[in-house]
PDB file of C-alpha atoms in Angstrom:
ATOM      1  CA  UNK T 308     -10.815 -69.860  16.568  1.00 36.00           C
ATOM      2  CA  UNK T 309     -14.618 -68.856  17.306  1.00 40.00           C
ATOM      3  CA  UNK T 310     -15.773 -65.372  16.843  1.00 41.00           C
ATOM      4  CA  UNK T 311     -16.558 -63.885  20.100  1.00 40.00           C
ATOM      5  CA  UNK T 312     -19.304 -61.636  21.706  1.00 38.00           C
ATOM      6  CA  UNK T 313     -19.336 -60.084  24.730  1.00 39.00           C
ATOM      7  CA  UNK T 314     -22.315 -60.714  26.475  1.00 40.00           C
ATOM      8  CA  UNK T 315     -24.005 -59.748  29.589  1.00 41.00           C
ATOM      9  CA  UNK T 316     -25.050 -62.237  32.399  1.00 44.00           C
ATOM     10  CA  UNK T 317     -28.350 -63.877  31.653  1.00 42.00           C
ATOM     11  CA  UNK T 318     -31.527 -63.294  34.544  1.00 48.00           C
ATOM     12  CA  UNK T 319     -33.203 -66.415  35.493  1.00 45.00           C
ATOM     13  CA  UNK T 320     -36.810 -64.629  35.298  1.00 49.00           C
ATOM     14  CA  UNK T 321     -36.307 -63.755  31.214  1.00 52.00           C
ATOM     15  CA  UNK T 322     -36.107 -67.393  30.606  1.00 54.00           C
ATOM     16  CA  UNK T 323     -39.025 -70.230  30.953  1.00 53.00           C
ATOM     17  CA  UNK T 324     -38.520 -73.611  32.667  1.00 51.00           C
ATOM     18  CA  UNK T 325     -36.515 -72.296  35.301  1.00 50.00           C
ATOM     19  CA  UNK T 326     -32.918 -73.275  33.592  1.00 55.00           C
ATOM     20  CA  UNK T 327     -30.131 -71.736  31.550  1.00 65.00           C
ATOM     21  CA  UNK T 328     -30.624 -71.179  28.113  1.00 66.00           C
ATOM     22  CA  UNK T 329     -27.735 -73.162  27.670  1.00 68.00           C
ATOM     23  CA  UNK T 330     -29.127 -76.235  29.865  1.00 70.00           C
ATOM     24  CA  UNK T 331     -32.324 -75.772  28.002  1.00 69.00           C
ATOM     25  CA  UNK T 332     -30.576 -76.252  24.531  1.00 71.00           C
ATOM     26  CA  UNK T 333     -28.468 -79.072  25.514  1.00 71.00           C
ATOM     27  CA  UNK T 334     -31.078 -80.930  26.914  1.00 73.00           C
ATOM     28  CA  UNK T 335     -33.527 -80.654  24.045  1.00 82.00           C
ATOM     29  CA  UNK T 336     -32.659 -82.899  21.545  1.00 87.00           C
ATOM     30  CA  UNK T 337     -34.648 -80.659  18.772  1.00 87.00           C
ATOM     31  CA  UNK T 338     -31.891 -77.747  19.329  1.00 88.00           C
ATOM     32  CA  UNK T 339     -29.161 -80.108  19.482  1.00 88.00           C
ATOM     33  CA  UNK T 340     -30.033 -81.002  15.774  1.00 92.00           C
ATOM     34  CA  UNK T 341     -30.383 -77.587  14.887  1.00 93.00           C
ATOM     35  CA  UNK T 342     -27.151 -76.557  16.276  1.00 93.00           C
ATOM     36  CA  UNK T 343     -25.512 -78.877  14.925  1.00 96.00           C
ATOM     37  CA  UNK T 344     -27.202 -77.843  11.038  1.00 97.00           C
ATOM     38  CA  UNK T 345     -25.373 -74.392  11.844  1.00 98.00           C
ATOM     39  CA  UNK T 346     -21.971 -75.953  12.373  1.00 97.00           C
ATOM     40  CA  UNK T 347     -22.639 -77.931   9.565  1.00 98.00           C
ATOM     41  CA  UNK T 348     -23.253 -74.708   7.465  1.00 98.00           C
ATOM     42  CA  UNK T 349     -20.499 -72.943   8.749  1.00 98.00           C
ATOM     43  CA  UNK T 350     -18.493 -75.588   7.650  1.00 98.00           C
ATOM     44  CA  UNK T 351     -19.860 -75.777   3.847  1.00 98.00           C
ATOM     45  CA  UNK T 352     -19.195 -72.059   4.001  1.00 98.00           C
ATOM     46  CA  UNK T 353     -15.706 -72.335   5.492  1.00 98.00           C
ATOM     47  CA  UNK T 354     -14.803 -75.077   3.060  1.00 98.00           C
ATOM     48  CA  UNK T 355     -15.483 -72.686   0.182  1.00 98.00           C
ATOM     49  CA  UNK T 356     -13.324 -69.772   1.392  1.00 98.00           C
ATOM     50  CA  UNK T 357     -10.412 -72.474   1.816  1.00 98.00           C
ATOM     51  CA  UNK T 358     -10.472 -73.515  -1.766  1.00 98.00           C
ATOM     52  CA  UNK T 359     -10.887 -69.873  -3.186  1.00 97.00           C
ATOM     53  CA  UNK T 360      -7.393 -69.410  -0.804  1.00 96.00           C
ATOM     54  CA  UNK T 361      -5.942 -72.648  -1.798  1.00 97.00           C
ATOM     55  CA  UNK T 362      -6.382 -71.416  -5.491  1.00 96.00           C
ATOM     56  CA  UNK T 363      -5.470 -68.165  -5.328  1.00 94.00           C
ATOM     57  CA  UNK T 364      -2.164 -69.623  -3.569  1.00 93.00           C
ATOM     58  CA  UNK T 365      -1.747 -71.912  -6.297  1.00 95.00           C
ATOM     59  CA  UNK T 366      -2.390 -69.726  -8.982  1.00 92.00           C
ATOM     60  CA  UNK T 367      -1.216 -66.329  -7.985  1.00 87.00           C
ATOM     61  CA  UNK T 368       1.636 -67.056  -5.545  1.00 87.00           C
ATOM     62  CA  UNK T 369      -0.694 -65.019  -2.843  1.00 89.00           C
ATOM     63  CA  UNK T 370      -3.330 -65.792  -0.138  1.00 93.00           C
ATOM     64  CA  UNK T 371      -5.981 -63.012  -0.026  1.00 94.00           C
ATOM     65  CA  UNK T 372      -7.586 -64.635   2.867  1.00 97.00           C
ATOM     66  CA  UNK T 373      -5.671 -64.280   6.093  1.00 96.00           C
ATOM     67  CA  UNK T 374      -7.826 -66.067   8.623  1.00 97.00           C
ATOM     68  CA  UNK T 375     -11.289 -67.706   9.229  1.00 97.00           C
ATOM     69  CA  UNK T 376     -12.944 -67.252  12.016  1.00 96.00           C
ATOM     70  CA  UNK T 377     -16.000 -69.079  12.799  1.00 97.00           C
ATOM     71  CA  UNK T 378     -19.254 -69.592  15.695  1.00 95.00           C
ATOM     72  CA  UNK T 379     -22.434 -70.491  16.431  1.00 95.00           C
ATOM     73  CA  UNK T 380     -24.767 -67.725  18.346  1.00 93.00           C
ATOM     74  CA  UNK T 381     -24.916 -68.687  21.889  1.00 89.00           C
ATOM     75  CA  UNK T 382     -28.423 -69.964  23.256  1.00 87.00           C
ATOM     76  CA  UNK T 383     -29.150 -66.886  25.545  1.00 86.00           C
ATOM     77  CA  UNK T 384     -28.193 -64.369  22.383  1.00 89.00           C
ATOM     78  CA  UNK T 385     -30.746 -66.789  20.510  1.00 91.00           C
ATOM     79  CA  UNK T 386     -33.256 -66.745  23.078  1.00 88.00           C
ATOM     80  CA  UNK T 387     -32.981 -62.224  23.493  1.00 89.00           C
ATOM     81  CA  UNK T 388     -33.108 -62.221  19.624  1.00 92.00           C
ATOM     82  CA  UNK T 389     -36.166 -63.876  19.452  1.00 91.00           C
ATOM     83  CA  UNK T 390     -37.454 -62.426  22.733  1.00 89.00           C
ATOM     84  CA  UNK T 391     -36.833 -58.869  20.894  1.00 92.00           C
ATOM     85  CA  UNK T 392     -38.905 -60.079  17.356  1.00 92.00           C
ATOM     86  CA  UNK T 393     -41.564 -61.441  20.214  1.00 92.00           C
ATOM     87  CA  UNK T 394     -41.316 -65.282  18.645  1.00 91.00           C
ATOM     88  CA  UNK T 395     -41.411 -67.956  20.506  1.00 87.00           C
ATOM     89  CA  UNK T 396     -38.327 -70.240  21.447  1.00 85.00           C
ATOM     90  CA  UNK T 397     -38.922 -73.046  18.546  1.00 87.00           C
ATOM     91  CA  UNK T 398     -36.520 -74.537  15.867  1.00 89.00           C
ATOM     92  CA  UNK T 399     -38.855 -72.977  13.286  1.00 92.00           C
ATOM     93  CA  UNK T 400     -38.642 -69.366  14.602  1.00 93.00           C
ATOM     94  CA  UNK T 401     -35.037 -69.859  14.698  1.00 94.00           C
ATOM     95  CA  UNK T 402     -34.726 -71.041  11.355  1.00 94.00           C
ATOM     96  CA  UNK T 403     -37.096 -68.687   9.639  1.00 93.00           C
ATOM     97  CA  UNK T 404     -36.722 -65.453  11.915  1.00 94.00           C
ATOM     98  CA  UNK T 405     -32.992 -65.506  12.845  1.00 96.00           C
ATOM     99  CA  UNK T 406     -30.017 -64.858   9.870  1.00 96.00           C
ATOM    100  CA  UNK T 407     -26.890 -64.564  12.411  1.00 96.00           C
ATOM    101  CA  UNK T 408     -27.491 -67.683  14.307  1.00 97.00           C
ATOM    102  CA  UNK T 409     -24.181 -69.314  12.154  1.00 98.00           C
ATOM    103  CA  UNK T 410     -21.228 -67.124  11.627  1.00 97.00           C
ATOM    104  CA  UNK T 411     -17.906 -66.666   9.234  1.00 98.00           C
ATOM    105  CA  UNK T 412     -15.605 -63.706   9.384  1.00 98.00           C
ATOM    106  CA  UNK T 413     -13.066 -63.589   7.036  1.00 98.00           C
ATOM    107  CA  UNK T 414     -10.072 -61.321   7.188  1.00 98.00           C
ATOM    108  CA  UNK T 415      -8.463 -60.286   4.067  1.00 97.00           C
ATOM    109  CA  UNK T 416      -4.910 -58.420   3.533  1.00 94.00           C
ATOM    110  CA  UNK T 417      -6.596 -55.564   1.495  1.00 96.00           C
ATOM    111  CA  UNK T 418      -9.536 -53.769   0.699  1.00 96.00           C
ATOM    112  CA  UNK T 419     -10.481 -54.776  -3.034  1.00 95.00           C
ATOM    113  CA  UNK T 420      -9.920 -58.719  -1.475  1.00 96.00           C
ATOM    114  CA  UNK T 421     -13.234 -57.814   0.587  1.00 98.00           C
ATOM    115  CA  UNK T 422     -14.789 -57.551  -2.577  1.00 98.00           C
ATOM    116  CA  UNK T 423     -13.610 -59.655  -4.578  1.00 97.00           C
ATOM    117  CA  UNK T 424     -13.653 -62.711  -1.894  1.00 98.00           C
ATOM    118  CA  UNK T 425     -17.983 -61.593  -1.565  1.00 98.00           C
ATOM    119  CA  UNK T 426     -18.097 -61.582  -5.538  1.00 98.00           C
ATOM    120  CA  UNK T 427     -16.446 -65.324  -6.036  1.00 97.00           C
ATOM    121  CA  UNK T 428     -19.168 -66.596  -3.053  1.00 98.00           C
ATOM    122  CA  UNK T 429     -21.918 -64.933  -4.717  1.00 98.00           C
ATOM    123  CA  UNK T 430     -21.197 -66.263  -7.948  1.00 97.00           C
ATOM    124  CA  UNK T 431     -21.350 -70.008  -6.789  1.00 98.00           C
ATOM    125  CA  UNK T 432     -24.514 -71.617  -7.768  1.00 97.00           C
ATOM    126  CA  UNK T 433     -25.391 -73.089  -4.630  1.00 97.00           C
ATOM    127  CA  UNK T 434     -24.915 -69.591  -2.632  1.00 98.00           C
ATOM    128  CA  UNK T 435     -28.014 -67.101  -2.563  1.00 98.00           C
ATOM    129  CA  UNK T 436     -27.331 -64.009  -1.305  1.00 98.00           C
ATOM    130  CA  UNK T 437     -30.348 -62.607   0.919  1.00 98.00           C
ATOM    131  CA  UNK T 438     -29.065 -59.393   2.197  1.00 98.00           C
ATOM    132  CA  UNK T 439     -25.927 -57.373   2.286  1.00 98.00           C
ATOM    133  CA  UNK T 440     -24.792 -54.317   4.685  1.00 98.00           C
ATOM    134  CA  UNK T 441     -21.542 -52.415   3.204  1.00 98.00           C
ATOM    135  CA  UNK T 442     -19.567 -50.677   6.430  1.00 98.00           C
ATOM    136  CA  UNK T 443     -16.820 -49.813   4.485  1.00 98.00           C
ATOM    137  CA  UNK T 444     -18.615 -47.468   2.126  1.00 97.00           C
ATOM    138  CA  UNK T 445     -21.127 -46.691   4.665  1.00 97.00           C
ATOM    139  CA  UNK T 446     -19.096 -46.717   8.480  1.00 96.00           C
ATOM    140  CA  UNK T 447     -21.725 -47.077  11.356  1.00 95.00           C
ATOM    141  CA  UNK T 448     -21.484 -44.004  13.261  1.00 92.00           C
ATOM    142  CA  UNK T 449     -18.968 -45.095  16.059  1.00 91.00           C
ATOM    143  CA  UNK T 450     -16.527 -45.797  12.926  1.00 94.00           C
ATOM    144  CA  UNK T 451     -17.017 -49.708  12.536  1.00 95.00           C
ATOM    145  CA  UNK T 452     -16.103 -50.961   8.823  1.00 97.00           C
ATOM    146  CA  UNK T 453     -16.771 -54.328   7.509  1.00 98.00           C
ATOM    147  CA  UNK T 454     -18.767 -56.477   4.569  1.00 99.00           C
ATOM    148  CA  UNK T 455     -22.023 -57.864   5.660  1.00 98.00           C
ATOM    149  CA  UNK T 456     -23.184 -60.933   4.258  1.00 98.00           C
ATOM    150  CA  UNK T 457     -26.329 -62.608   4.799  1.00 98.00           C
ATOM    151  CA  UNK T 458     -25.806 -66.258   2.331  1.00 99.00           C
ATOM    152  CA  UNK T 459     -28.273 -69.492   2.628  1.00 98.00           C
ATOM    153  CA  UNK T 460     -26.716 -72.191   1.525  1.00 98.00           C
ATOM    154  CA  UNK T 461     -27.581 -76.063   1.082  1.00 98.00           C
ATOM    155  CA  UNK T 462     -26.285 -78.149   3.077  1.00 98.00           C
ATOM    156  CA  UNK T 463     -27.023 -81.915   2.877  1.00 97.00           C
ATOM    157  CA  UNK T 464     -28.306 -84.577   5.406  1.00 96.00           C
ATOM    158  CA  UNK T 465     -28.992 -88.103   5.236  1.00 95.00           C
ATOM    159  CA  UNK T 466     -32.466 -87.210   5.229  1.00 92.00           C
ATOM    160  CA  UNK T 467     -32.176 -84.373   1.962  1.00 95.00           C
ATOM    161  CA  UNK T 468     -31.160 -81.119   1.294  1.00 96.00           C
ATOM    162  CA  UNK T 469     -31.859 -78.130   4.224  1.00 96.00           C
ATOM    163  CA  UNK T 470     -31.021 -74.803   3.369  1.00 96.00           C
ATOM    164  CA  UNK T 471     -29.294 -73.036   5.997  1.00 98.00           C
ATOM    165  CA  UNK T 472     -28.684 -69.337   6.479  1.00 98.00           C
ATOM    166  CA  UNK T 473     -25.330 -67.906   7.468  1.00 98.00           C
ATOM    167  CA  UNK T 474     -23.818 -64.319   8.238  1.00 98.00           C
ATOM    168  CA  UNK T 475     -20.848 -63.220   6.887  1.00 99.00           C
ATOM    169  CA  UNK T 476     -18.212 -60.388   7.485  1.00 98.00           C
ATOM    170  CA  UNK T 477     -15.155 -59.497   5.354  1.00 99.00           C
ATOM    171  CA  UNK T 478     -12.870 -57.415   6.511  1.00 98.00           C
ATOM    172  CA  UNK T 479      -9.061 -56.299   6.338  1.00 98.00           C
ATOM    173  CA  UNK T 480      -7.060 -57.238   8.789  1.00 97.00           C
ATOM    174  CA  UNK T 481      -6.616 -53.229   9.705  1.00 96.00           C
ATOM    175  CA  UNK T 482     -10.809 -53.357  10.344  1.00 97.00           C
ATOM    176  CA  UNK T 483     -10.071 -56.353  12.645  1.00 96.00           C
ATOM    177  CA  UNK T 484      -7.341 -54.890  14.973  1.00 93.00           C
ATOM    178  CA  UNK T 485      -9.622 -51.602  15.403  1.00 93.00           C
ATOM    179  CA  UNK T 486     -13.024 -53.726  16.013  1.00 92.00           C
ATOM    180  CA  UNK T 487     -11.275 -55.794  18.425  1.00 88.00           C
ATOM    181  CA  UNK T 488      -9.564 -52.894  20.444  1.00 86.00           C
ATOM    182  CA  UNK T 489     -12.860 -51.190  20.090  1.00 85.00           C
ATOM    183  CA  UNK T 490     -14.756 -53.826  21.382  1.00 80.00           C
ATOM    184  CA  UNK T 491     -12.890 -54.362  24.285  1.00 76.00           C
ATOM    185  CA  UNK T 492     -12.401 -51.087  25.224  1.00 74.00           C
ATOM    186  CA  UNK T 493     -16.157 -50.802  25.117  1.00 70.00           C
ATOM    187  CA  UNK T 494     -17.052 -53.497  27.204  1.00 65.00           C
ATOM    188  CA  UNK T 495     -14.607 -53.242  29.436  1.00 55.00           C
ATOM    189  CA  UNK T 496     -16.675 -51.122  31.157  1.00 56.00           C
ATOM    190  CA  UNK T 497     -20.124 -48.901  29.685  1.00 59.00           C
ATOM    191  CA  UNK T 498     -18.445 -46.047  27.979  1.00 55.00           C
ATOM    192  CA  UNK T 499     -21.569 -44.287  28.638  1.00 58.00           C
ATOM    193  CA  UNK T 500     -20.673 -44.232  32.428  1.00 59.00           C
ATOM    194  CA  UNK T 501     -17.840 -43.217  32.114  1.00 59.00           C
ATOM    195  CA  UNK T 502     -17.021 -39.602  32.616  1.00 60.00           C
ATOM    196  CA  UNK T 503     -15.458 -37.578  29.380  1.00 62.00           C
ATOM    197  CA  UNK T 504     -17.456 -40.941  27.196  1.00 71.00           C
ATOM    198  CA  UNK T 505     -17.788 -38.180  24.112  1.00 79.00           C
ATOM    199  CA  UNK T 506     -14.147 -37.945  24.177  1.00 82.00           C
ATOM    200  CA  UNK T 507     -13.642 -41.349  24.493  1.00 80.00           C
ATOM    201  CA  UNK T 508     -16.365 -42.454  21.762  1.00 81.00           C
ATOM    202  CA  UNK T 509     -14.501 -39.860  19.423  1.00 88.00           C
ATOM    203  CA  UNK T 510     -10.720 -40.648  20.119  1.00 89.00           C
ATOM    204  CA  UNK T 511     -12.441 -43.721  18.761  1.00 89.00           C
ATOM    205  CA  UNK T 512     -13.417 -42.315  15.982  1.00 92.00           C
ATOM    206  CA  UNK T 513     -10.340 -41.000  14.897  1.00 94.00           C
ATOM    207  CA  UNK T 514      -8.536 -43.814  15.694  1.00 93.00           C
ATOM    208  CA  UNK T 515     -11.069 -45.614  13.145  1.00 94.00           C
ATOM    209  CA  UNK T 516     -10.781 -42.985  10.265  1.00 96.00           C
ATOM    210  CA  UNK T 517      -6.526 -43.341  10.301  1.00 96.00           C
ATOM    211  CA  UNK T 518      -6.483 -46.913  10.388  1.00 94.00           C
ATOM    212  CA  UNK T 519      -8.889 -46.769   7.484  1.00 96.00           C
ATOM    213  CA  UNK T 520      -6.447 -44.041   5.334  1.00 96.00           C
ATOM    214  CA  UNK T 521      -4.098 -46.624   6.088  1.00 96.00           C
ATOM    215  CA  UNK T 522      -6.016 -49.082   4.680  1.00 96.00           C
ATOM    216  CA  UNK T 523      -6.280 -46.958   1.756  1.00 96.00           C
ATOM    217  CA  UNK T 524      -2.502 -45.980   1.319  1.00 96.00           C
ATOM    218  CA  UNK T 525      -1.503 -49.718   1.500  1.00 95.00           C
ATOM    219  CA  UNK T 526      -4.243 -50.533  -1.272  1.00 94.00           C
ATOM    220  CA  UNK T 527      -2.540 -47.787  -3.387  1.00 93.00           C
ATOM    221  CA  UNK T 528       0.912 -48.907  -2.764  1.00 92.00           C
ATOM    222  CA  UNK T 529      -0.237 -52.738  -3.809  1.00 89.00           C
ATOM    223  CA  UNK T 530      -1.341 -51.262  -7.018  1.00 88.00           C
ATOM    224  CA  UNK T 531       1.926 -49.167  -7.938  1.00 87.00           C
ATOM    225  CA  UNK T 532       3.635 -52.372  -7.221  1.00 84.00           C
ATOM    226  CA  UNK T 533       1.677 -54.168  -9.708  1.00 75.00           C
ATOM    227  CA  UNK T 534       2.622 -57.441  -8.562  1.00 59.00           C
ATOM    228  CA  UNK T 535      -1.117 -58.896  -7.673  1.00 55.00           C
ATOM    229  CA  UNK T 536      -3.401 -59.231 -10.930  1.00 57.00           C
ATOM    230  CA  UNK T 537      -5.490 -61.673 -10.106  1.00 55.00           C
ATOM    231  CA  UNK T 538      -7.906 -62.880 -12.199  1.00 52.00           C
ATOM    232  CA  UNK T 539      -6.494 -61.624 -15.100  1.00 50.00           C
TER     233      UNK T 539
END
């Protein structure tokens, strides 16, 4: 299943040639390649989350991972990224300049999963870790919780080794029901237009802060169980 972004309708005069971003990709055999270095990626990254699960199911009668979700940015969110660095539309810019082109989310059953799930991949040889944003200890404002991580990884072609950059977020599956309610909710229609929006943006809010005590309570109840000691 492929992570989705809502995204607005793209204006002909933002973009050069004349044609869609998308047209423009698919017809330049250059971005093709790339593209298709990013689904490669995504699947080296993928692969590794699958054998951490199929171990862990293995091993501790348990699967910490629940789902995988997985995408590649589409060519008009490229093109606007770039556009808003002011770098030009070239596979170098997009390889150097852009760390969210290829992403994973991962959705875990509880909270200390998140973390341990992001300690296994950063403890793989072939994973550097460039850059990490914790939501969960830090919510953005509007109440969003997740585990940010920005990985490269190798990934190898039959002409040698290109290291490719990939985004990652962990999150329970509690986080995922709220961002995807959230998200629609909010683009549904500008919640900024929308009369009583402060009310809105903080029934939000709320909503966010009891699904995360829940999150909490169900962490807490794992432990009293004291069924789940993995790695121990």
């Amino acid at each position: 299943m492929e992570l989705k972004w809502e995204e607005r309708e793209w204006d002909e005069d933002e973009f050069p040639r004349g044609a869609s971003p998308e047209k423009f990709f698919r017809d330049s055999k250059e971005f093709a390649n790339l593209m298709m270095m990013y689904k490669c990626a995504i699947r080296e990254v993928r692969t590794k989350l699958e054998v951490l699960d199929d171990e862990f199911s293995v091993r501790y009668k348990r699967n910490p991972i629940s789902s995988i979700q997985t995408r590649v940015k589409k060519p008009i969110s490229i093109f606007r990224k770039l556009k808003k660095y002011d770098l030009e539309l070239t596979p170098e810019n997009i390889l150097k300049g852009l760390h969210d082109v290829a992403g994973v989310r991962v959705v875990c059953a509880f909270i200390d999963d998140i973390y341990m799930v992001a300690a296994l991949l950063a403890n793989q040889d072939d994973i550097t870790v460039l850059q990490v944003k914790d939501y969960i200890k830090e919510p953005k404002a509007n109440g969003y919780r997740s585990y940010h991580m920005i990985v490269e990884i190798p990934v190898f072609f039959s002409r040698g080794k290109t290291p490719m950059k990939v985004e990652i977020q962990i999150r329970t599956i509690a986080m995922d029901f709220w961002a995807s309610l959230e998200h629609q909710l909010r683009y549904k229609k500008d919640i900024e237009d929308v009369e009583g929006h402060e009310e809105i943006s903080g029934r939000l809010l709320e909503c966010a802060d009891t699904i995360s005590d829940t999150d909490r309570k169900m962490q807490e109840i794992k432990q009293m169980i004291g069924e789940f000691n993995d790695l121990s």
